[in-house]
Short mmCIF file of C-alpha atoms and ligand atoms in Angstrom, two decimals:
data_model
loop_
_atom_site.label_atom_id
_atom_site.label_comp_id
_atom_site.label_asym_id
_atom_site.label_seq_id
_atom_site.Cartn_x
_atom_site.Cartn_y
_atom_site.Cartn_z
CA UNK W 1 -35.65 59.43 19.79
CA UNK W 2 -37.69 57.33 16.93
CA UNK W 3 -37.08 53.82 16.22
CA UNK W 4 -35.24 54.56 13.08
CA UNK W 5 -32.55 56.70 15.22
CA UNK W 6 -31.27 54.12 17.85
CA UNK W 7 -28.05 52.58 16.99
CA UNK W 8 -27.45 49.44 18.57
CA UNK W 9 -23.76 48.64 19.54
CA UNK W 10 -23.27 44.72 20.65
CA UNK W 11 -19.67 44.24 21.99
CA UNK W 12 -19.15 40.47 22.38
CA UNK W 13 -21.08 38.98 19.53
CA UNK W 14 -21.15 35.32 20.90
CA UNK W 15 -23.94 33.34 21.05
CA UNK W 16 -26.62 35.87 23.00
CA UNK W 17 -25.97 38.97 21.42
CA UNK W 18 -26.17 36.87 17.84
CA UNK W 19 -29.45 35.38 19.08
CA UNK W 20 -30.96 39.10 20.54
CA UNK W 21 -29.27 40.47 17.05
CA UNK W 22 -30.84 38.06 15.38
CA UNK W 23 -34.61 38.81 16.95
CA UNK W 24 -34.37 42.41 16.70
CA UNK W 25 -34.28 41.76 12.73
CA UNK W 26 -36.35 39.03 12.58
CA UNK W 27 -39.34 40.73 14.51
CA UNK W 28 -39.04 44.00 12.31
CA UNK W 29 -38.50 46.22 15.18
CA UNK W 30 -34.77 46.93 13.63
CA UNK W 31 -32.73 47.24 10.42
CA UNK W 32 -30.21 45.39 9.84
CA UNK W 33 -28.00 48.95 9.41
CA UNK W 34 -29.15 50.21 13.24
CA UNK W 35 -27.07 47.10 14.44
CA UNK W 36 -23.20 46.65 15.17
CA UNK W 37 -22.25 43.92 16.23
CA UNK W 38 -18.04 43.66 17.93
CA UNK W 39 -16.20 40.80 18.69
CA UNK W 40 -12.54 40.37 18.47
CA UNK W 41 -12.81 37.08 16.42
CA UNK W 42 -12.59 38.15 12.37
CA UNK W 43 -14.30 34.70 11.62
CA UNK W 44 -17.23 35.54 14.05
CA UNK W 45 -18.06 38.87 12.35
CA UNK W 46 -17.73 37.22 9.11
CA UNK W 47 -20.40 34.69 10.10
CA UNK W 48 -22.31 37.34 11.33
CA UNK W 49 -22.45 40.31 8.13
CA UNK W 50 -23.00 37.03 5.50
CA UNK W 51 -25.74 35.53 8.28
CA UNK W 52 -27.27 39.29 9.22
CA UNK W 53 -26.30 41.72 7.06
CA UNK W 54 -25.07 44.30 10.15
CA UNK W 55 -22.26 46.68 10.93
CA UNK W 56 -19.24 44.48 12.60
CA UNK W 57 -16.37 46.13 14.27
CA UNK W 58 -13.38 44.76 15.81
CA UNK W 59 -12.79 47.77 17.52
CA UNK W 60 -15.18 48.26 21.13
CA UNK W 61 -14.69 52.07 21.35
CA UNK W 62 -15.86 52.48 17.99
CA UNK W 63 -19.07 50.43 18.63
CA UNK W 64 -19.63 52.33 22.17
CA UNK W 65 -19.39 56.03 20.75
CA UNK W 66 -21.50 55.14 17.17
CA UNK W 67 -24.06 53.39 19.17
CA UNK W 68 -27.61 55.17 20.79
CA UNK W 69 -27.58 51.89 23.08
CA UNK W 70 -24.68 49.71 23.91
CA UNK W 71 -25.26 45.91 24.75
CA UNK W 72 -22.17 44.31 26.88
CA UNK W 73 -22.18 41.03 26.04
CA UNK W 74 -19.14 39.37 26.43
CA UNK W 75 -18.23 36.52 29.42
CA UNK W 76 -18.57 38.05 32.79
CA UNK W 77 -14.53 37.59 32.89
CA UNK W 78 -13.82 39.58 30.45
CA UNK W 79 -16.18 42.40 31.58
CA UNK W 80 -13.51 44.38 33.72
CA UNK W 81 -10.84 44.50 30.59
CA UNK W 82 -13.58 45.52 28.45
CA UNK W 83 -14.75 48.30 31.10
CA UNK W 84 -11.08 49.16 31.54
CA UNK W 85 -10.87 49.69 28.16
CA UNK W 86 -13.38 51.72 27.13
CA UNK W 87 -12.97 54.45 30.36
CA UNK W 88 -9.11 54.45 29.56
CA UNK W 89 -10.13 56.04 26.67
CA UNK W 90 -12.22 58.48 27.86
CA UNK W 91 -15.63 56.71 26.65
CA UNK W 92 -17.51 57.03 30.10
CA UNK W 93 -17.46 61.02 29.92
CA UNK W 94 -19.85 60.71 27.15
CA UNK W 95 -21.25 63.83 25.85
CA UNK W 96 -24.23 61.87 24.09
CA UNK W 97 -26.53 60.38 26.39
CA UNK W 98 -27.08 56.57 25.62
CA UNK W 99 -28.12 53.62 27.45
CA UNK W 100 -25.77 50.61 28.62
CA UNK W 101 -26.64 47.20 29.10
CA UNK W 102 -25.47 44.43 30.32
CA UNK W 103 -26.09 40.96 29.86
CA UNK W 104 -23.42 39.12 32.10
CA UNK W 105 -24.64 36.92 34.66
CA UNK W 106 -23.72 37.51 38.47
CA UNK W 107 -21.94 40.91 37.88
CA UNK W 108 -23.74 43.91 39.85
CA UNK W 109 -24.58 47.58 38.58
CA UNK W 110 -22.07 48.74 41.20
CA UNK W 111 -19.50 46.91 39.68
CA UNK W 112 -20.20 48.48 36.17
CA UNK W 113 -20.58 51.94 38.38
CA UNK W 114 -17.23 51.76 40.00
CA UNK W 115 -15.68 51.59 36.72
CA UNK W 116 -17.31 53.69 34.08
CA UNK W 117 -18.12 56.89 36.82
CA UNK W 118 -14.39 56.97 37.85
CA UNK W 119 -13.95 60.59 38.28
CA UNK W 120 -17.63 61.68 37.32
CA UNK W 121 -19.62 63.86 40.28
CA UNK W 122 -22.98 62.27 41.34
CA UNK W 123 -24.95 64.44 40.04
CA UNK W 124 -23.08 64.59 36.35
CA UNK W 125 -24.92 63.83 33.35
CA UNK W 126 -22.19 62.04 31.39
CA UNK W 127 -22.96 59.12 34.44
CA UNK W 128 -24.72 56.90 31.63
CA UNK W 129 -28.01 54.52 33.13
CA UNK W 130 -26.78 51.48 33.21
CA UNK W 131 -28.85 48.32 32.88
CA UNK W 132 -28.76 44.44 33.59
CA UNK W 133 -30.64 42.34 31.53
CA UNK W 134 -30.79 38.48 31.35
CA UNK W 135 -32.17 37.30 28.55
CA UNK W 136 -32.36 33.62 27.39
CA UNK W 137 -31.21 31.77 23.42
CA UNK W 138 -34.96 31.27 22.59
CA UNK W 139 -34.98 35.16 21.97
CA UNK W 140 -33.76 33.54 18.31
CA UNK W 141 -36.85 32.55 17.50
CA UNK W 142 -39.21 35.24 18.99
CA UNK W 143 -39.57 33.05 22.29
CA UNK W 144 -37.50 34.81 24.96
CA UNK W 145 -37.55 35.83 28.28
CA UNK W 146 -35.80 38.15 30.02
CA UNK W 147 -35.39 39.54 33.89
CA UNK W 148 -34.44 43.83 33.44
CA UNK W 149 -33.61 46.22 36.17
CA UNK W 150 -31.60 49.34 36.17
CA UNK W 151 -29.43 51.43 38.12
CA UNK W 152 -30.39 54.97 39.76
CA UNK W 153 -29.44 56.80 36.82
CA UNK W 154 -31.86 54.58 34.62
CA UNK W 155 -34.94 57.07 34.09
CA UNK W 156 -38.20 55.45 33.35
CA UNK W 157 -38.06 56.30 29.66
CA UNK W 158 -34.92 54.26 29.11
CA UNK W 159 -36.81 51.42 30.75
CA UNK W 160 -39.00 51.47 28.27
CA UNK W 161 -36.85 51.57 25.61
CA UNK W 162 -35.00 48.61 27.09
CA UNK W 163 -38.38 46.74 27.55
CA UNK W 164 -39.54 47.63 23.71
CA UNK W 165 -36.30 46.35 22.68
CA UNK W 166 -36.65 42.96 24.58
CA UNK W 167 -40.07 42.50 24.14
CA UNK W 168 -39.82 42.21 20.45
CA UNK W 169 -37.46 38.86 20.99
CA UNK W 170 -40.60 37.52 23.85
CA UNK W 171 -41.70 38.11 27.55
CA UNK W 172 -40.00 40.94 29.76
CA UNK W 173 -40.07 40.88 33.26
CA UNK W 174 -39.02 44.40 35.67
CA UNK W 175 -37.00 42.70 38.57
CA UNK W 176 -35.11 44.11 41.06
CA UNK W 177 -31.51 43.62 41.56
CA UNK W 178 -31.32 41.40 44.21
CA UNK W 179 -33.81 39.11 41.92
CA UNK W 180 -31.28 38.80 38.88
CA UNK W 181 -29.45 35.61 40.49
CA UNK W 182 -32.37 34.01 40.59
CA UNK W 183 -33.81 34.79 37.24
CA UNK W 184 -30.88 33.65 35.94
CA UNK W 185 -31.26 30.04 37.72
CA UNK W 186 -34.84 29.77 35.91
CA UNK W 187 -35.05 31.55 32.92
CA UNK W 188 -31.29 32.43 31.73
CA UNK W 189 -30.09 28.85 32.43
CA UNK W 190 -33.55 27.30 31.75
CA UNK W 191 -32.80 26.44 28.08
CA UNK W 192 -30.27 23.97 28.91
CA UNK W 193 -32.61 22.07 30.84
CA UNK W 194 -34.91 21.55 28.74
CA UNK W 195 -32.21 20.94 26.40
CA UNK W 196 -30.51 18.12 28.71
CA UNK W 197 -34.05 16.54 29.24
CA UNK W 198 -34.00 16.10 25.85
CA UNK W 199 -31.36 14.83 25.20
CA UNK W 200 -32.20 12.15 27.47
CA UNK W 201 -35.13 11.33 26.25
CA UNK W 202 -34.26 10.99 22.66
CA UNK W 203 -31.01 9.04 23.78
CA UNK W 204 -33.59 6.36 25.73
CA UNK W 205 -35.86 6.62 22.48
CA UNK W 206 -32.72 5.29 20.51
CA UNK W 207 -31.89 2.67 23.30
CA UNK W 208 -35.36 1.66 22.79
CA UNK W 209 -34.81 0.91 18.96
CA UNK W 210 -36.34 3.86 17.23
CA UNK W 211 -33.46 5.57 14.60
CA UNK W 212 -32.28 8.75 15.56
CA UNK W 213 -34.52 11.11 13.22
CA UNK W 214 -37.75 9.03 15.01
CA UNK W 215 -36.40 9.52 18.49
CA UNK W 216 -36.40 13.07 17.89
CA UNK W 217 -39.75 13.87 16.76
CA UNK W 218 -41.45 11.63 19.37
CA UNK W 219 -39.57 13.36 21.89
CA UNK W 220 -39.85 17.20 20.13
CA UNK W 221 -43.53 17.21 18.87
CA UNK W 222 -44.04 15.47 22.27
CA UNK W 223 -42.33 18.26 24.43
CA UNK W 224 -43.71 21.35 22.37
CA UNK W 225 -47.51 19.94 22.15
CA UNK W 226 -46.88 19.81 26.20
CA UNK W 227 -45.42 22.97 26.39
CA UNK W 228 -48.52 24.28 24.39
CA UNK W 229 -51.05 23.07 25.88
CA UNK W 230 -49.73 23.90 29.33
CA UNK W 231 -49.57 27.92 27.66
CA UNK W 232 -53.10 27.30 26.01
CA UNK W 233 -54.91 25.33 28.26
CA UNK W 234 -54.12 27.73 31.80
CA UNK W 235 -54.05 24.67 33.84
CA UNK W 236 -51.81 23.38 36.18
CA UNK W 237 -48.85 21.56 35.11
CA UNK W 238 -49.85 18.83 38.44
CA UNK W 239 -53.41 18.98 36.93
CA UNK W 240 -52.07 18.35 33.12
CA UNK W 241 -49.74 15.50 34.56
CA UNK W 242 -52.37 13.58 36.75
CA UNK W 243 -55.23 13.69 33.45
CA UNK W 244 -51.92 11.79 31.98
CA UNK W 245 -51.53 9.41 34.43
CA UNK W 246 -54.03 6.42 34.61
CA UNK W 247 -54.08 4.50 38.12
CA UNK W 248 -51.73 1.26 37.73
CA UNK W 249 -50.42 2.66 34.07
CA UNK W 250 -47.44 3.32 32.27
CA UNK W 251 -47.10 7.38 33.40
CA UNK W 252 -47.57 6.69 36.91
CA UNK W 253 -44.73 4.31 36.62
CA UNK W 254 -42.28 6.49 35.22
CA UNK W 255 -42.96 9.13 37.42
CA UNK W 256 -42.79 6.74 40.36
CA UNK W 257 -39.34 5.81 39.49
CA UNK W 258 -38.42 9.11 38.71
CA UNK W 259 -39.92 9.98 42.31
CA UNK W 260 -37.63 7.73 43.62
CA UNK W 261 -34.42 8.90 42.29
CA UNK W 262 -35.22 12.36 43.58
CA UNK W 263 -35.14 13.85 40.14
CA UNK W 264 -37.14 16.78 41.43
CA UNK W 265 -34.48 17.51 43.73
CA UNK W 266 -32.06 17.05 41.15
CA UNK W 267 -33.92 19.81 39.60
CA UNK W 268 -34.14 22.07 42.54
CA UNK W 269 -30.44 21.78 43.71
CA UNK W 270 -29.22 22.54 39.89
CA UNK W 271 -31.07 25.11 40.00
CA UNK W 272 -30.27 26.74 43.57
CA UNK W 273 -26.86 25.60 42.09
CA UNK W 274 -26.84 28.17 39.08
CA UNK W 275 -28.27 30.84 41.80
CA UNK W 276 -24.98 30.29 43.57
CA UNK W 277 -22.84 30.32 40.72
CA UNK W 278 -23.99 33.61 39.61
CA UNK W 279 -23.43 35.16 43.18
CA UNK W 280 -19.88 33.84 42.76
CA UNK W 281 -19.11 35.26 39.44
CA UNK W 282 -19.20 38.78 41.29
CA UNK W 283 -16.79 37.80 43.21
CA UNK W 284 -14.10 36.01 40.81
CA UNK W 285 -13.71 39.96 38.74
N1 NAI S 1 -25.58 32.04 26.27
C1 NAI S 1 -26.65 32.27 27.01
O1 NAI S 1 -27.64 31.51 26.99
C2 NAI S 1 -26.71 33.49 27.89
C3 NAI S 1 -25.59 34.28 28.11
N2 NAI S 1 -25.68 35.39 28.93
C4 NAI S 1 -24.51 36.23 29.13
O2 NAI S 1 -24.13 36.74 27.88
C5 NAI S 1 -22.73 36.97 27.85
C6 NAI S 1 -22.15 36.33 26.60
O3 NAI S 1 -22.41 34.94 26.65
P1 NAI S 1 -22.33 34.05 25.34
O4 NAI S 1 -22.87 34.82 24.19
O5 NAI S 1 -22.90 32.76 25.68
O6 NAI S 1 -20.74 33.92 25.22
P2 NAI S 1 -19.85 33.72 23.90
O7 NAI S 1 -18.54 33.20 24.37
O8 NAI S 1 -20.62 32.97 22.88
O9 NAI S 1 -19.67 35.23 23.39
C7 NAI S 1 -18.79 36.17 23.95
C8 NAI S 1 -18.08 36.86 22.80
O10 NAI S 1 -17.36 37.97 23.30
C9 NAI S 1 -16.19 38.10 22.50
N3 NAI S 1 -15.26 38.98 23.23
C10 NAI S 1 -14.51 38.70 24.31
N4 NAI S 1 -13.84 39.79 24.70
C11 NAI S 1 -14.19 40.80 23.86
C12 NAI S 1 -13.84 42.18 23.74
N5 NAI S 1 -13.00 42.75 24.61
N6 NAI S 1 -14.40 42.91 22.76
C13 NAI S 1 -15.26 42.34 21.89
N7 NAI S 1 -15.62 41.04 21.93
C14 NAI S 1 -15.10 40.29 22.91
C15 NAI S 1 -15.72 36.68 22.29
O11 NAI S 1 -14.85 36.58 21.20
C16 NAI S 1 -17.07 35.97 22.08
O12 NAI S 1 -17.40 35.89 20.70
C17 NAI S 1 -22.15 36.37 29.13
O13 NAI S 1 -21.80 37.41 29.99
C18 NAI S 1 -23.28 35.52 29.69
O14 NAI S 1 -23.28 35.53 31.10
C19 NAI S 1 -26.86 35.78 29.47
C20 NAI S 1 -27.99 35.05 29.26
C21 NAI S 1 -28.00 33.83 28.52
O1 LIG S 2 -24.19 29.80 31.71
C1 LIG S 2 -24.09 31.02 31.87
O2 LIG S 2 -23.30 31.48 32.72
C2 LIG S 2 -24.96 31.94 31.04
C3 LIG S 2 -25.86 32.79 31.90
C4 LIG S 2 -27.22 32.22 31.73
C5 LIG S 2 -27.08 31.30 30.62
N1 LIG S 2 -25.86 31.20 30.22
#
């Protein structure tokens, strides 16, 4: 199959599939036309044609069966309704081959397996590969990352096409299963962190006097010329930090007090934390 034949079905067009949407068009690797995007919210698809110019649908078995590849993106806790849905109506016997993937935290391939190859012999081709994928928002702007493995009907070819598709919206990393909880605790969740350390830092910024709009680009141009050199330079963050920190100056006594409210840990036990939480979502559908 070319590029210019793949049809790409989103159903759930919240905020990832909008940002992976968004990338695929944005990077020139698809046309606005090879994307539907299906939500149940009319205001959401609205956004979403004016914003994109794509297909919308309201309807998920209409987006399944049109689409070459189908992307489930809705909240883990809707997944089994959606499933439900789309097998009641026959969907999972598919006569055209096409890949499905998934973007919900925590839930496993056998989960998606138990559902859409209800009646369908092992060895039957309508049993469709089935992927997981977790990407992260930055995809948006070309700056993504995302953790992809696939089930036993997944043949290497529809790998690739998964990894061409993600690696127009940034970096792609082949994990295996048992790895996706924890990809998820770094690099699906990651965003917010960064986020929430920024938001602390401009909200200290303001404390300290400067107006909001100052705060903001000391802290931003701060963080990304960080973030850059750490990509540019290769060096190690600890190396980077110490060539910051003069003996009996102002770094080493932030990080000192920061040492000594354990915000390190704080870091580590969120992030074991999200690790958790996506092993529990499995279990709450
Ligand atoms: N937001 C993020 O940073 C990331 C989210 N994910 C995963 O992506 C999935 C979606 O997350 P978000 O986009 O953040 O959620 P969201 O709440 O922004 O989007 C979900 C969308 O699905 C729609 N929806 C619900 N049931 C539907 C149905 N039966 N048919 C069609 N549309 C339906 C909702 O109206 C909503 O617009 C989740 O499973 C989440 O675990 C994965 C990686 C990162
Ligand atoms: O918070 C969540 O559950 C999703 C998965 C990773 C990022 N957002």
């Amino acid at each position: 199959m070319s590029a210019s034949d793949v049809r790409i079905g989103f159903i759930g067009a919240g905020n990832m599939a909008e940002a992976m949407a968004g990338a695929l068009i944005s990077s020139g690797k698809m046309q606005s036309r090879q994307l539907t995007l299906c939500d149940i919210r009319e205001d959401r698809l609205s956004y979403l044609k004016t914003q994109y110019n794509v297909h919308t649908s309201t309807s998920a078995a209409e987006t399944f069966e049109t689409a070459s590849t189908v992307v489930l993106a809705v909240k883990p806790q809707g997944m089994r309704a959606l499933l439900e849905e789309l097998r009641n109506k026959g969907l999972h016997r598919s006569v055209q081959r096409k890949q499905i993937i998934t973007i919900a935290a925590g839930l496993p391939l056998s989960f998606y397996e138990g559902i859409l190859y209800e009646g369908l012999d092992e060895t039957s081709a309508a049993r469709l590969p089935i992927m997981r994928v977790m990407p992260n928002t930055p995809a948006l702007v070309l700056a993504g990352m995302s953790g992809l493995c696939g089930n036993a009907h997944t043949t290497p070819s529809d790998m690739d096409l998964a990894e061409a598709l993600l690696s127009s919206m940034g970096d792609v990393l082949r994990v295996t299963e048992a790895q996706m909880d924890g990809v998820t605790a770094v690099s699906g969740s990651g965003p917010a962190y960064f986020f929430y350390f920024v938001e602390a830092m401009v909200k200290t910024a303001e404390k300290m006097g400067f107006q909001s709009g100052e705060a903001n680009r000391l802290a931003l141009a701060t963080l990304n010329g960080a973030a850059k050199l750490l990509l540019d330079s290769g060096e190690e963050p600890a190396d980077l930090r110490r060539k910051v920190t003069s003996p009996g100056g102002t770094t080493e006594a932030a990080i000192n007090e920061m040492k000594a409210r354990n915000v390190a840990e704080g870091i580590q036990e969120g992030m074991l934390a999200a690790a958790r939480r996506s092993r529990e979502l499995s279990e709450l559908i």
